[in-house]
Coordinates of C-alpha atoms in Angstrom, one line a residue:
Chain B
M1500 CA -8.4 22.3 15.0
C1501 CA -9.7 18.9 13.9
S1502 CA -12.6 18.6 11.6
T1503 CA -14.4 15.5 10.6
L1504 CA -13.5 14.2 7.2
S1505 CA -16.4 12.8 5.3
P1506 CA -15.9 9.3 3.7
Q1507 CA -17.0 10.9 0.4
Q1508 CA -14.1 13.4 0.6
L1509 CA -11.5 10.8 1.5
L1510 CA -12.6 8.2 -1.1
G1511 CA -12.9 10.8 -3.8
K1512 CA -9.4 12.0 -3.1
V1513 CA -7.6 8.7 -2.7
E1514 CA -9.4 6.7 -5.4
S1515 CA -7.2 7.8 -8.3
A1516 CA -4.1 6.4 -6.6
S1517 CA -5.8 3.0 -5.8
E1518 CA -6.3 0.0 -7.9
L1519 CA -9.0 -1.4 -5.6
M1520 CA -10.5 0.2 -2.5
V1521 CA -12.4 -1.7 0.2
C1522 CA -14.3 0.7 2.4
D1523 CA -15.9 -0.1 5.8
L1524 CA -18.6 2.5 5.9
E1525 CA -20.2 4.0 9.0
A1526 CA -22.6 1.6 10.7
G1527 CA -26.2 2.1 9.9
V1528 CA -27.9 3.9 7.0
T1529 CA -25.6 6.4 5.4
T1530 CA -26.5 8.8 2.6
L1531 CA -24.9 7.9 -0.6
D1532 CA -25.5 11.0 -2.7
R1533 CA -22.2 12.9 -3.3
F1534 CA -20.2 9.6 -3.2
P1535 CA -18.1 9.3 -6.4
F1536 CA -19.5 6.1 -8.0
S1537 CA -18.6 4.4 -11.2
P1538 CA -20.2 1.4 -12.9
T1539 CA -17.7 -1.1 -11.6
D1540 CA -18.2 -0.2 -8.0
R1541 CA -20.1 -2.6 -5.7
M1542 CA -22.1 -2.1 -2.5
V1543 CA -21.9 -5.1 -0.1
V1544 CA -24.8 -4.8 2.3
V1545 CA -24.3 -7.0 5.4
V1546 CA -27.3 -8.2 7.4
D1547 CA -28.1 -10.9 9.9
P1548 CA -31.6 -12.4 10.4
T1549 CA -32.8 -9.8 12.9
V1550 CA -35.5 -7.2 12.2
N1551 CA -33.3 -4.1 12.8
A1552 CA -30.4 -5.4 10.7
L1553 CA -32.7 -6.3 7.9
E1554 CA -34.4 -2.9 8.0
V1555 CA -31.0 -1.1 7.8
G1556 CA -29.9 -3.4 5.0
R1557 CA -33.1 -2.9 3.0
R1558 CA -32.8 0.9 3.3
V1559 CA -29.1 0.9 2.3
A1560 CA -29.8 -1.4 -0.7
Q1561 CA -32.6 0.9 -1.8
L1562 CA -30.3 4.0 -1.6
A1563 CA -27.6 2.2 -3.5
G1564 CA -30.1 1.3 -6.2
E1565 CA -31.1 4.9 -6.4
V1566 CA -27.6 6.0 -7.2
G1567 CA -27.0 3.1 -9.6
V1568 CA -24.5 1.0 -7.6
R1569 CA -24.8 -2.8 -7.9
V1570 CA -25.7 -4.4 -4.6
L1571 CA -24.8 -7.8 -3.1
V1572 CA -26.3 -8.8 0.2
V1573 CA -24.2 -10.8 2.6
A1574 CA -26.3 -12.7 5.2
N1575 CA -24.3 -13.5 8.3
R1576 CA -25.3 -15.8 11.1
V1577 CA -27.8 -17.7 9.1
E1578 CA -28.4 -20.9 10.9
S1579 CA -31.5 -22.3 9.3
R1580 CA -33.6 -22.4 6.2
E1581 CA -36.1 -20.1 7.9
D1582 CA -33.3 -17.6 8.6
R1583 CA -32.4 -17.6 5.0
A1584 CA -36.0 -17.3 3.8
V1585 CA -36.5 -14.2 6.1
V1586 CA -33.4 -12.5 4.6
E1587 CA -34.4 -13.3 1.1
A1588 CA -37.9 -12.0 1.6
E1589 CA -36.8 -8.8 3.2
L1590 CA -34.1 -8.1 0.6
A1591 CA -36.2 -9.4 -2.4
G1592 CA -34.8 -8.4 -5.7
H1593 CA -31.1 -8.5 -4.5
E1594 CA -28.5 -11.1 -4.8
V1595 CA -28.0 -12.7 -1.4
V1596 CA -24.9 -14.6 -0.4
V1597 CA -25.1 -16.6 2.8
V1598 CA -22.0 -16.7 4.9
P1599 CA -22.3 -19.8 7.1
D1600 CA -22.2 -19.3 10.8
D1601 CA -18.6 -20.0 11.7
P1602 CA -17.6 -20.3 15.4
A1603 CA -14.0 -19.8 14.3
I1604 CA -14.8 -16.3 13.1
R1605 CA -16.4 -15.5 16.4
L1606 CA -13.3 -16.6 18.1
A1607 CA -11.2 -14.4 15.8
D1608 CA -13.4 -11.5 16.7
R1609 CA -13.1 -12.2 20.4
D1610 CA -9.4 -12.4 20.3
G1611 CA -8.9 -9.4 18.1
R1612 CA -7.5 -11.2 15.2
A1613 CA -8.2 -11.4 11.5
A1614 CA -10.6 -14.2 10.5
L1615 CA -8.3 -15.1 7.6
D1616 CA -5.4 -15.7 10.1
V1617 CA -7.5 -17.9 12.4
A1618 CA -10.0 -19.7 10.2
A1619 CA -8.8 -19.6 6.6
D1620 CA -10.2 -23.0 5.8
G1621 CA -13.5 -22.6 7.6
P1622 CA -16.8 -22.2 5.8
G1623 CA -17.2 -18.5 6.7
V1624 CA -13.9 -17.4 5.2
R1625 CA -14.4 -19.7 2.1
A1626 CA -17.8 -18.1 1.4
L1627 CA -16.2 -14.6 1.7
A1628 CA -13.4 -15.7 -0.7
A1629 CA -16.0 -16.8 -3.2
L1630 CA -17.8 -13.5 -2.8
A1631 CA -14.5 -11.7 -3.4
G1632 CA -14.2 -13.5 -6.7
R1633 CA -17.7 -12.6 -7.7
L1634 CA -17.2 -8.9 -6.9
T1635 CA -14.2 -8.6 -9.1
E1636 CA -15.3 -10.6 -12.1
G1637 CA -17.9 -7.9 -13.1
Chain K
M807 CA -12.9 0.1 -8.5
K808 CA -14.2 0.3 -5.0
I809 CA -16.2 -2.1 -2.8
L810 CA -18.2 -0.4 -0.1
V811 CA -19.4 -2.4 2.9
A812 CA -22.5 -1.2 4.7
G813 CA -24.9 -2.5 7.4
K814 CA -26.1 -2.1 10.9
G815 CA -23.5 -2.1 13.6
G816 CA -22.8 -5.5 15.0
V817 CA -23.8 -7.6 12.0
G818 CA -20.2 -8.4 11.0
K819 CA -19.7 -5.6 8.5
T820 CA -16.0 -5.1 9.5
V821 CA -15.1 -8.8 9.4
V822 CA -16.6 -8.9 5.9
A823 CA -14.7 -5.8 4.7
A824 CA -11.5 -7.0 6.2
T825 CA -11.7 -10.6 4.9
L826 CA -12.6 -9.3 1.4
A827 CA -9.6 -7.0 1.5
R828 CA -7.2 -9.7 2.6
V829 CA -8.5 -12.3 0.1
L830 CA -8.3 -9.8 -2.8
A831 CA -4.8 -8.7 -1.8
R832 CA -3.7 -12.3 -1.8
A833 CA -5.3 -12.7 -5.3
G834 CA -2.8 -10.0 -6.5
H835 CA -4.8 -6.8 -6.2
Q836 CA -3.3 -3.6 -4.7
I837 CA -5.8 -2.9 -2.0
V838 CA -6.4 0.4 -0.2
A839 CA -8.6 -0.3 2.8
V840 CA -10.6 2.7 4.2
D841 CA -12.1 2.7 7.7
A842 CA -14.9 5.2 7.5
D843 CA -16.7 4.0 10.6
A844 CA -16.9 6.4 13.6
N845 CA -15.6 3.6 15.7
P846 CA -12.5 2.4 13.7
T847 CA -12.1 -1.3 14.1
L848 CA -10.9 -2.3 10.7
A849 CA -7.2 -2.4 11.6
I850 CA -7.6 -5.2 14.1
A851 CA -9.9 -7.1 11.7
L852 CA -7.2 -6.9 9.0
G853 CA -4.7 -8.5 11.4
L854 CA -2.8 -5.6 12.8
T855 CA -1.9 -5.7 16.5
P856 CA -3.8 -3.6 19.0
D857 CA -0.7 -1.5 19.6
V858 CA -0.3 -0.6 16.0
A859 CA -4.0 -0.1 15.6
E860 CA -4.1 2.4 18.4
S861 CA -1.1 4.3 17.0
I862 CA -2.8 4.9 13.6
V863 CA -3.4 8.6 13.0
P864 CA -6.8 9.3 11.5
V865 CA -6.5 11.4 8.3
S866 CA -8.9 14.0 9.8
D867 CA -6.6 14.6 12.8
R868 CA -3.9 16.1 10.6
I869 CA -5.6 17.5 7.6
D870 CA -7.6 20.7 7.5
K871 CA -10.8 20.1 5.4
Q872 CA -10.2 23.1 3.2
I873 CA -6.5 22.3 2.6
F874 CA -7.4 18.7 1.9
E875 CA -9.2 19.4 -1.3
H876 CA -6.5 21.5 -2.9
E877 CA -3.1 20.6 -1.6
H878 CA -2.9 16.9 -1.1
S879 CA -2.5 14.5 -4.0
S880 CA -3.9 11.0 -3.8
E881 CA -0.5 9.5 -3.7
G882 CA 0.6 12.0 -1.1
I883 CA -2.3 11.1 1.2
L884 CA -1.6 7.4 0.9
A885 CA 2.1 7.9 1.5
T886 CA 1.5 10.1 4.5
F887 CA -1.4 8.4 6.2
G888 CA -1.5 4.9 4.8
E889 CA -0.7 2.2 7.4
D890 CA 0.9 -1.0 6.2
A891 CA -1.4 -3.9 6.8
P892 CA -0.9 -7.7 6.0
D893 CA -0.7 -8.8 2.4
G894 CA 0.4 -5.4 1.2
I895 CA -2.8 -3.7 2.1
R896 CA -2.6 0.1 2.9
L897 CA -5.1 1.2 5.5
L898 CA -6.5 4.7 5.9
V899 CA -8.6 5.6 8.9
A900 CA -10.8 8.5 8.2
N901 CA -11.8 9.8 11.6
R902 CA -11.1 9.4 15.3
L903 CA -13.9 8.3 17.5
Q904 CA -15.7 11.4 18.7
V905 CA -15.9 11.5 22.5
D906 CA -18.1 14.1 24.2
T907 CA -16.2 15.9 26.8
P908 CA -18.0 17.6 29.7
G909 CA -18.4 21.3 29.2

């Protein structure tokens, strides 16, 4: 008989054998209480400039703040200064990293391939590589 | 240390998680990637083929929740369920997509 394993259970169990875990959470707003957090952990909240995505992002960022996890916001599909301003207004008080709209990443998605394998030199992947550096420098 | 990636479905959450994992792996980190989404798509975004992605056994399929807590070590779970992904990443998929069957 199968039972659903909560992300909290899996992360809690596996973390001691891992140097660095990257976890793709359930889509939407997830409760963060009972997650095993430590001061070096990071919550990357991904949004795009749409009302619903920003609302979800804002709520997740708030929940993360309540449990003491540092938040960085990644803004995808930002195509204009106005887009950027809307994201920064809705997620005020949080670090926002803009990942430039990159057609090569969309193609990777369409073809079921990794963005890094298709568009490593593109602006989207380069922005994510810079973010990776920031996340691990503490 | 862990990096959790959250957001509304469709915003590019999985591409962000996968790209961060691959970049950090290439920078020399030992990465364990965990797909906790109900619709597990991280495998493809990491660069695994559809065939391999489809063959991955979710941890929940083979572990009883009660036994999980007491009998399986961290290393054991990684060894048993971890799927090899590019750049030395080990991937764990938590759950299978739940499909409602007609009763």
